[in-house]
XYZ file of C-alpha atoms in Angstrom:
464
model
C 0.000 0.000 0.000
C 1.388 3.480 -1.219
C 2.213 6.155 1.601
C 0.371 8.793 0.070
C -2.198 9.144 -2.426
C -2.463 12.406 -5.190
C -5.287 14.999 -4.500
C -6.144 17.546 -6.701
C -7.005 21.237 -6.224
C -7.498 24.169 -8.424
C -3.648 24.912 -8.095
C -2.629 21.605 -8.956
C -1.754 18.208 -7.393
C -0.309 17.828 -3.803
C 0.359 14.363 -2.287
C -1.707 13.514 0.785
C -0.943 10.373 3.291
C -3.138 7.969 2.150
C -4.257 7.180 5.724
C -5.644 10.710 6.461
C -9.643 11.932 5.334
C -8.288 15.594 4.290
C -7.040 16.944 1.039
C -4.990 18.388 -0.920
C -6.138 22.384 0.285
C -5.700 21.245 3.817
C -2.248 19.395 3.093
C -0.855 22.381 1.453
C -1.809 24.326 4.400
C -0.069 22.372 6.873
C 3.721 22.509 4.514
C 2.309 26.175 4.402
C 1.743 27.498 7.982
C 3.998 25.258 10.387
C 3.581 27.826 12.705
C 3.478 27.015 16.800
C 2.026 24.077 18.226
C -1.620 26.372 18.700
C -4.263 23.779 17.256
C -7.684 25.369 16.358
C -10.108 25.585 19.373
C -11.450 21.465 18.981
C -14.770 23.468 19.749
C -14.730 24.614 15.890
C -15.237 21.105 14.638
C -18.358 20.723 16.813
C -19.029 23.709 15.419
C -18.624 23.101 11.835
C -19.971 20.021 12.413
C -23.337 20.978 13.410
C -23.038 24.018 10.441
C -22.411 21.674 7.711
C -25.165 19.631 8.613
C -27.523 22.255 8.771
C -26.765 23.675 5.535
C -27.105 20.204 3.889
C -30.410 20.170 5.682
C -31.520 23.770 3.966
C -30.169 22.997 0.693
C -31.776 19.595 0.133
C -35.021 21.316 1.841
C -34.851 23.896 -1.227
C -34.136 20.876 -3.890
C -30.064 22.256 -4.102
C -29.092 19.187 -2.486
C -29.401 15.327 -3.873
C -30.741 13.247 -1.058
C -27.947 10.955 -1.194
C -24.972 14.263 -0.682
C -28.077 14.756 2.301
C -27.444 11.650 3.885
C -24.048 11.263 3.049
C -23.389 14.952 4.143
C -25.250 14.567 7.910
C -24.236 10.795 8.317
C -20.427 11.972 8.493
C -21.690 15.553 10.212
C -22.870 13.105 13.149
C -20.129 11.090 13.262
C -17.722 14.093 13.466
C -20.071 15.194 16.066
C -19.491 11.734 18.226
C -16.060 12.316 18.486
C -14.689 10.724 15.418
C -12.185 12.116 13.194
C -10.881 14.505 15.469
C -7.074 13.937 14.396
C -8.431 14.460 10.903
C -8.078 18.369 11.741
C -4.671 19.150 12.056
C -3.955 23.243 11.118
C -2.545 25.240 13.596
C -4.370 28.903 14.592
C -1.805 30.643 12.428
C -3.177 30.282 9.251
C -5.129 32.774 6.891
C -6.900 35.917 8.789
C -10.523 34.155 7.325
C -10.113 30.945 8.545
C -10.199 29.355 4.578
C -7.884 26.668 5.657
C -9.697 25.445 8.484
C -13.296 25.421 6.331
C -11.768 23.533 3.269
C -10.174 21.071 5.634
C -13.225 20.477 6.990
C -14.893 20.381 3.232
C -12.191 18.055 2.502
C -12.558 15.313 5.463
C -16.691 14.988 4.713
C -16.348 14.498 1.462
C -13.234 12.266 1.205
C -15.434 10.315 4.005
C -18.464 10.183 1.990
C -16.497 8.765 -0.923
C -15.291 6.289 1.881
C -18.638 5.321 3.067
C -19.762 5.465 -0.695
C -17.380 2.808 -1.865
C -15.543 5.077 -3.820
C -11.724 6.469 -3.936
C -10.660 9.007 -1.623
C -9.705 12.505 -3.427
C -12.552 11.124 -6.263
C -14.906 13.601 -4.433
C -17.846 11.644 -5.467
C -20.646 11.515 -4.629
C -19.659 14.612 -2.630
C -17.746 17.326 -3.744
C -15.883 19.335 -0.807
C -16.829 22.909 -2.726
C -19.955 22.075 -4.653
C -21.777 20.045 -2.336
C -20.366 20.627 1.247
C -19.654 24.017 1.059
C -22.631 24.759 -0.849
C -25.050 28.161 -0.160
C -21.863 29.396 1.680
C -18.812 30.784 1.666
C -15.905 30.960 4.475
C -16.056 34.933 4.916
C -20.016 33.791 6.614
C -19.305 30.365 7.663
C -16.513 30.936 9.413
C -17.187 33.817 12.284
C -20.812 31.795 12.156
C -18.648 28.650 13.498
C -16.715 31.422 15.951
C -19.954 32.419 17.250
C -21.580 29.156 17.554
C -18.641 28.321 19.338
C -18.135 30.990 21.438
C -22.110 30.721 22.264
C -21.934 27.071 22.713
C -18.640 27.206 25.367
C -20.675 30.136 27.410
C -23.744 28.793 27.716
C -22.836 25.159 27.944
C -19.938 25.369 30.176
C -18.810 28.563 31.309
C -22.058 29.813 32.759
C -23.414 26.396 34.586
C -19.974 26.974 36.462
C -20.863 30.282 37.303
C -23.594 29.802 39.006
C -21.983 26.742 40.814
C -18.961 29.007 41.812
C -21.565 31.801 42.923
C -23.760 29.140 44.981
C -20.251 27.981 46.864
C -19.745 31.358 47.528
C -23.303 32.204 49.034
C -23.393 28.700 51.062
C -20.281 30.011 52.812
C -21.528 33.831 53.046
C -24.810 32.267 54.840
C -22.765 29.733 56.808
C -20.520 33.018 58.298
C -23.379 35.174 59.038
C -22.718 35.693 62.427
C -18.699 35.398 62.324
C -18.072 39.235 63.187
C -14.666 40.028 61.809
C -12.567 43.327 61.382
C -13.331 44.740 58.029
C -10.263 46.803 55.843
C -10.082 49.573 53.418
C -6.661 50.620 51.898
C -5.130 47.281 53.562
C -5.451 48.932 57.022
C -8.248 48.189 59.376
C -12.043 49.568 59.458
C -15.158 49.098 60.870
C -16.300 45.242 61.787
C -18.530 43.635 59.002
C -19.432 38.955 59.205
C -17.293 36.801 57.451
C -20.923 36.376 55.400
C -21.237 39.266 54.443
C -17.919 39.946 52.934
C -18.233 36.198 50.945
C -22.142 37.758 50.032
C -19.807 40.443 48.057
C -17.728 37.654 46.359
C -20.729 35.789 45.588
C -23.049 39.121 44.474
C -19.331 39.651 41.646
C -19.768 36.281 40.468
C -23.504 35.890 39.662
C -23.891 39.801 38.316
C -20.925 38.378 36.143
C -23.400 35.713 34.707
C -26.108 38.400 33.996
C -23.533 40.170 31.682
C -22.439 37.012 29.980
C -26.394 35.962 29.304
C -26.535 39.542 28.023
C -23.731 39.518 25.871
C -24.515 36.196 24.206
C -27.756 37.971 22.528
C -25.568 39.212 20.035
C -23.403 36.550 19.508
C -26.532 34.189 19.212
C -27.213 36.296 15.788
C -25.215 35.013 12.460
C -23.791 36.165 9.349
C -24.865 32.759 7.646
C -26.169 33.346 4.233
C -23.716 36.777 3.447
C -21.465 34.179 1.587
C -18.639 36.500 0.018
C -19.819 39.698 1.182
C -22.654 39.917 2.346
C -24.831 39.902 -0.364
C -25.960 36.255 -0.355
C -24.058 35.612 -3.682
C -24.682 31.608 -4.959
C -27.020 30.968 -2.033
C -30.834 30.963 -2.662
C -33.127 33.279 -1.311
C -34.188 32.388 2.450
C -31.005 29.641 2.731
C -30.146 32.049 5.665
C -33.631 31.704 7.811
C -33.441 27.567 6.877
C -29.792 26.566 7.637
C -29.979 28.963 10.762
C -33.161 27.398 12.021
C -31.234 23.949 11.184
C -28.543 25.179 13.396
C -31.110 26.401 16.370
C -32.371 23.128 16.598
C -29.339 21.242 16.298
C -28.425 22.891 19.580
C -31.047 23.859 21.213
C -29.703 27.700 21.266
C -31.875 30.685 19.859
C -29.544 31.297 17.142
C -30.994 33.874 14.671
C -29.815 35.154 11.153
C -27.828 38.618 11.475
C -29.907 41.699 10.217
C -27.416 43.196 8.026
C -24.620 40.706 7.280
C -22.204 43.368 5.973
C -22.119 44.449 9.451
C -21.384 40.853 11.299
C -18.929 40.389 8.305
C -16.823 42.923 8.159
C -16.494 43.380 12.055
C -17.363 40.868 15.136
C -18.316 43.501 17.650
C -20.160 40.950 19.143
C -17.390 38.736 19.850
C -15.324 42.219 21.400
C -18.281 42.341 23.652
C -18.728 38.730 24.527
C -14.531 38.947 25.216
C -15.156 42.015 27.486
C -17.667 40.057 29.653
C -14.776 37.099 29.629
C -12.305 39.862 30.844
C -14.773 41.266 33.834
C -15.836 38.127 34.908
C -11.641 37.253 34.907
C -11.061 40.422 36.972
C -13.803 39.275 39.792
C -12.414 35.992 39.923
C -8.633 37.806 40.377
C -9.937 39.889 43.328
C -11.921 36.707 44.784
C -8.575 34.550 44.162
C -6.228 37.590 46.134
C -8.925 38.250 48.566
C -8.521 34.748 49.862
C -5.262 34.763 49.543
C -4.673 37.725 51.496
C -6.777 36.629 54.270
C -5.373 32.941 54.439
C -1.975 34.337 54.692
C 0.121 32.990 57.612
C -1.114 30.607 59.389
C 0.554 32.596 62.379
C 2.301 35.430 61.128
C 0.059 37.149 58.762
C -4.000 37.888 58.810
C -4.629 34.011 59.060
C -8.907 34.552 59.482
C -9.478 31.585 57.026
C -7.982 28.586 56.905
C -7.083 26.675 53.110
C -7.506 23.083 53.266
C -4.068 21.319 53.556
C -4.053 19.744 49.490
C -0.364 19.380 48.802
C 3.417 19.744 50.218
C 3.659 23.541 49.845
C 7.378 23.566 49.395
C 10.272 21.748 48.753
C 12.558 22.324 51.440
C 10.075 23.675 54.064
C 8.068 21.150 55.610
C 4.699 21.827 56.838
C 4.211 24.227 54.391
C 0.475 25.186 52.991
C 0.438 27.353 50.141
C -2.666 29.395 48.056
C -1.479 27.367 44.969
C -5.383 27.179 44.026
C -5.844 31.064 44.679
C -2.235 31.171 42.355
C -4.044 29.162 39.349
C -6.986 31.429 39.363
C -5.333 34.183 39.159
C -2.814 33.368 36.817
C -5.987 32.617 34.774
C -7.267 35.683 35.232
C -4.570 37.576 33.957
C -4.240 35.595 30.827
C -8.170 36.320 30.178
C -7.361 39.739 30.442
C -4.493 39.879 27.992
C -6.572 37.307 25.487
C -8.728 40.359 25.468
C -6.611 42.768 24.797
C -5.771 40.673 21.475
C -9.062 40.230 20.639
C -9.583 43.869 20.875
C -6.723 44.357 18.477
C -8.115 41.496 16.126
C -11.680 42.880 16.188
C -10.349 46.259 14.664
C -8.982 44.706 12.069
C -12.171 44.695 9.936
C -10.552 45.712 6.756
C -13.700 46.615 4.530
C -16.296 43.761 3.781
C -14.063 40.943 6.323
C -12.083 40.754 9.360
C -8.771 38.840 8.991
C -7.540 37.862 12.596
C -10.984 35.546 13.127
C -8.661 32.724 14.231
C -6.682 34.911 16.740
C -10.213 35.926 18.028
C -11.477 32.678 18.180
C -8.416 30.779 19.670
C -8.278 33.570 22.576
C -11.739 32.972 23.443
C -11.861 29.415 23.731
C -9.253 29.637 25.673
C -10.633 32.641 28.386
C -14.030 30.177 28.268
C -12.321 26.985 28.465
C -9.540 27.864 31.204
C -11.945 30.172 33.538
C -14.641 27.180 33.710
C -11.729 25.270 34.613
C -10.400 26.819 36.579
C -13.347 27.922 38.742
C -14.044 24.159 39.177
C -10.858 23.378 40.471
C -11.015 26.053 42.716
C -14.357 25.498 44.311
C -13.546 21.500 44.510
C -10.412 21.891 46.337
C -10.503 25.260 48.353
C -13.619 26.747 48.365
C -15.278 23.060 49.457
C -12.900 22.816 52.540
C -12.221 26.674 53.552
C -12.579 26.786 56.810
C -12.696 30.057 59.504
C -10.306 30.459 62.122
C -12.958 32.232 64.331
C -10.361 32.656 67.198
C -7.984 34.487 65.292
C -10.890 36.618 64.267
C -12.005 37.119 67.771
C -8.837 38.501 68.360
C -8.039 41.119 65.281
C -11.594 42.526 66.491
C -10.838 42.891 69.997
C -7.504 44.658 68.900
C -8.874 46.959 66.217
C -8.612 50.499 66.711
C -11.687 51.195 64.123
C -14.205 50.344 66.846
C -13.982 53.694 68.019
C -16.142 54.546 64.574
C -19.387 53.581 67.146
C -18.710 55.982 69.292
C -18.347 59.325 67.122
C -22.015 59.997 66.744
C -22.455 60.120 70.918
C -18.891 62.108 71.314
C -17.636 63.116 68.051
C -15.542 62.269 65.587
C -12.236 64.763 66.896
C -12.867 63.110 69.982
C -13.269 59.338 68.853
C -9.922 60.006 66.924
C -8.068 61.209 70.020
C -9.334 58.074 71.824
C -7.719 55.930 68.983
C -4.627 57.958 68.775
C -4.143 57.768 72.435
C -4.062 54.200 72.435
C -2.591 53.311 69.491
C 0.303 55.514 70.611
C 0.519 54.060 74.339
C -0.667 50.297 73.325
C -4.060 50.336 75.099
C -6.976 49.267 74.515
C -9.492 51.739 73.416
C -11.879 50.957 76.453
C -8.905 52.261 78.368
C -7.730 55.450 76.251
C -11.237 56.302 76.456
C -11.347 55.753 80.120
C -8.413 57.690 80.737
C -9.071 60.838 78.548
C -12.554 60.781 80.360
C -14.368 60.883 77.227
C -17.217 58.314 78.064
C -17.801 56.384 80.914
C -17.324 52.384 81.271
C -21.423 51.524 81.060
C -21.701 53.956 77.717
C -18.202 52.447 76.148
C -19.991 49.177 76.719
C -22.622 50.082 75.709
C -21.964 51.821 72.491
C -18.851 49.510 71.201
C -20.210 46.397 70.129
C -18.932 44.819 67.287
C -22.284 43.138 66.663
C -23.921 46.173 66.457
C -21.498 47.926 63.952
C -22.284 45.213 61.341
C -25.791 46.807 60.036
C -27.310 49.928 60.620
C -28.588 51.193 63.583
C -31.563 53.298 64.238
């Protein structure tokens, strides 16, 4: 059996292993762009998967189609879909700025497989033809950012969200389990006024689930396609209403509310949508960095720093000191988070690039965010499985920063004043009192009213 078997495009012929479904387009892009080691977001191919069999779907619907390219077309579509063929998609990221490559590669390996299933040679491209019959009604400029999108849509809604909301709940179970654990609140990393352990968590939680209203927001643009533009935008070799079929193919397919784009020039020469979908990615990335430092912070210790929460023990911390617990789990987030925020950054950059009727960075755009959607959900799991699951609060040690706090003289500034309240903390900062005794012995307030007034419970809500 030969190594390689000859394909033929319109440039000419190209050998092709003879083991592999793709073609000659998709070999010359691989001797073409052996760029990195970035593979195209796997989510594409579900992507594509489900596209191609929707427009196979609308085509045959409006008698373009045979019913045997039908069959042939959404028997292979499924199987892709099942996990098959994956290795059968092999181009990097770095290829063109449309993402032509990546579409004819896909062409290539449904029709060279329905000439498999067909009985017939691969690279014959019968009964299916990877242009005429695959990539019928359609061109990559509209296929292509509709795959992005559907990808994009399918990773948020799918994945990234149902995390969310699991992170979110983690964080509320904890903020209602703390409720009454009255701790010393902070503001410019020096002590304030007392606030519960719950409440501050209720803040961490409140970030992560106004995060998810933003993302469900930003999705009803990206839920709207340029399918049916083809070249431009003007629908050029696709029938009339191909559009409103193959996208109602796609809706169903997925159970999603995708929608045809209004004006297709717009969704093909720019992907605001996908900006805006990437700036939700970045805020949701910056709440999970100040959730990931937050803990962090207060974790820190166990005995010489703040040391109010305690991380469960997963892992040697260090190599050469033993005993050690580190925030490697706060660390991973974080790190995360930062890389979301620079993926957006590029997809800013790559948005802009919408040189009249196309964009030409849609595989930067995609590849970045894939990756924010893929790593955050990730990453959010593993940090509610193994911190957030066994956090724990060191209620003694927060007993203590209370009792020490010099902010507790905030209570008593409406009875005295606030010039005062600040001499009483002053006084005993300065001579390492207490304030019940700097307020004693400046003769400020008597013992009964101190009690009375400073009580951290008290300070934790309004009072009337």
């Amino acid at each position: 059996m030969d190594d390689f078997r000859i394909e033929k495009d319109s440039l000419g012929t190209v050998e092709v292993p003879a083991d592999k479904l793709w073609g000659a387009q998709t070999q010359r892009a691989l001797q073409l762009f052996d760029i990195g080691n970035d593979a195209m977001p796997r989510e594409m191919i579900e992507a594509y998967g489900v596209l191609k069999m929707a427009c196979a779907l609308a085509n045959h619907g409006a008698d373009r189609l045979s019913g045997e390219a039908r069959d042939l077309i959404v028997g292979v579509c499924e199987e892709i879909l099942s996990g098959h063929h994956a290795d059968m998609f092999p181009l990097s990221v770095w290829i063109s700025g449309s993402g032509t490559q990546f579409n004819m590669n896909v062409n290539e390996v449904i029709a060279n497989r329905c000439s498999q299933i067909a009985g017939k040679p691969l690279g014959s491209k019968e009964p299916v033809h990877p242009n005429d019959h695959v990539n019928r009604s359609q061109s990559t400029n509209d296929n292509f950012p509709s795959a992005m999108y559907m990808a994009a849509a399918l990773g948020v809604s799918r994945d990234l969200i149902p995390v969310a909301r699991i992170f979110a709940e983690s964080l509320a179970t904890h903020a209602t389990a703390w409720e009454g654990v009255v701790k010393i609140g902070r503001t410019h990393m020096q002590d304030a006024t007392p606030l519960t352990l719950g409440q501050e968590f209720s803040g961490y939680a409140g970030l992560i689930e106004d995060n998810v209203v933003r993302l469900e927001a930003a999705l009803q643009d990206v839920f709207k396609l340029p399918l049916g533009g083809t070249a431009v935008g003007t629908g050029i070799n696709a029938y009339p209403g191909f559009d409103k079929d193959a996208i109602g193919h796609i809706a169903d397919l997925t159970g999603l509310p995708f929608v045809p784009a209004a004006n297709k020039f717009t969704v093909q020469g720019s992907h605001d949508a996908l900006i805006q979908l990437s700036g939700s990615l970045k805020t949701l990335a910056s709440s999970l960095y100040k959730i990931a430092c937050d803990i962090r912070l207060l974790a820190c210790g166990p005995r010489a720093g703040l040391g109010e929460l305690v991380l469960p023990a997963n892992e040697p911390g260090s190599s050469i000191m033993p005993g050690k617990v580190n925030p490697t789990q706060c660390e991973a987030l974080s790190m995360v988070a930062i890389q979301v925020m620079a993926n957006d950054y590029a997809i800013t950059l790559g948005g802009s690039g919408g040189i009249l009727e196309m964009n030409v960075y849609k595989p930067l755009m995609i590849h970045n965010i894939m990756q924010s959607i893929r790593t955050m959900a990730g990453a959010m799991l593993s940090f509610k499985s193994h911190l957030l699951d066994g956090l724990t609060a060191n209620t003694d040690r927060i007993k203590e920063l209370v009792g020490r706090s010099l902010m507790l003289v905030t209570a008593l500034s409406p009875a005295i004043g606030y010039e005062k309240a600040a001499k009483i903390a002053m006084h005993a900062h300065g001579s390492g009192s207490t304030l019940k005794e700097a307020a004693l012995e400046l003769g400020y307030v008597t013992e009964v009213e101190f009690d009375d007034l400073v009580v951290p419970e008290k300070m934790v809500r309004p009072q009337a």
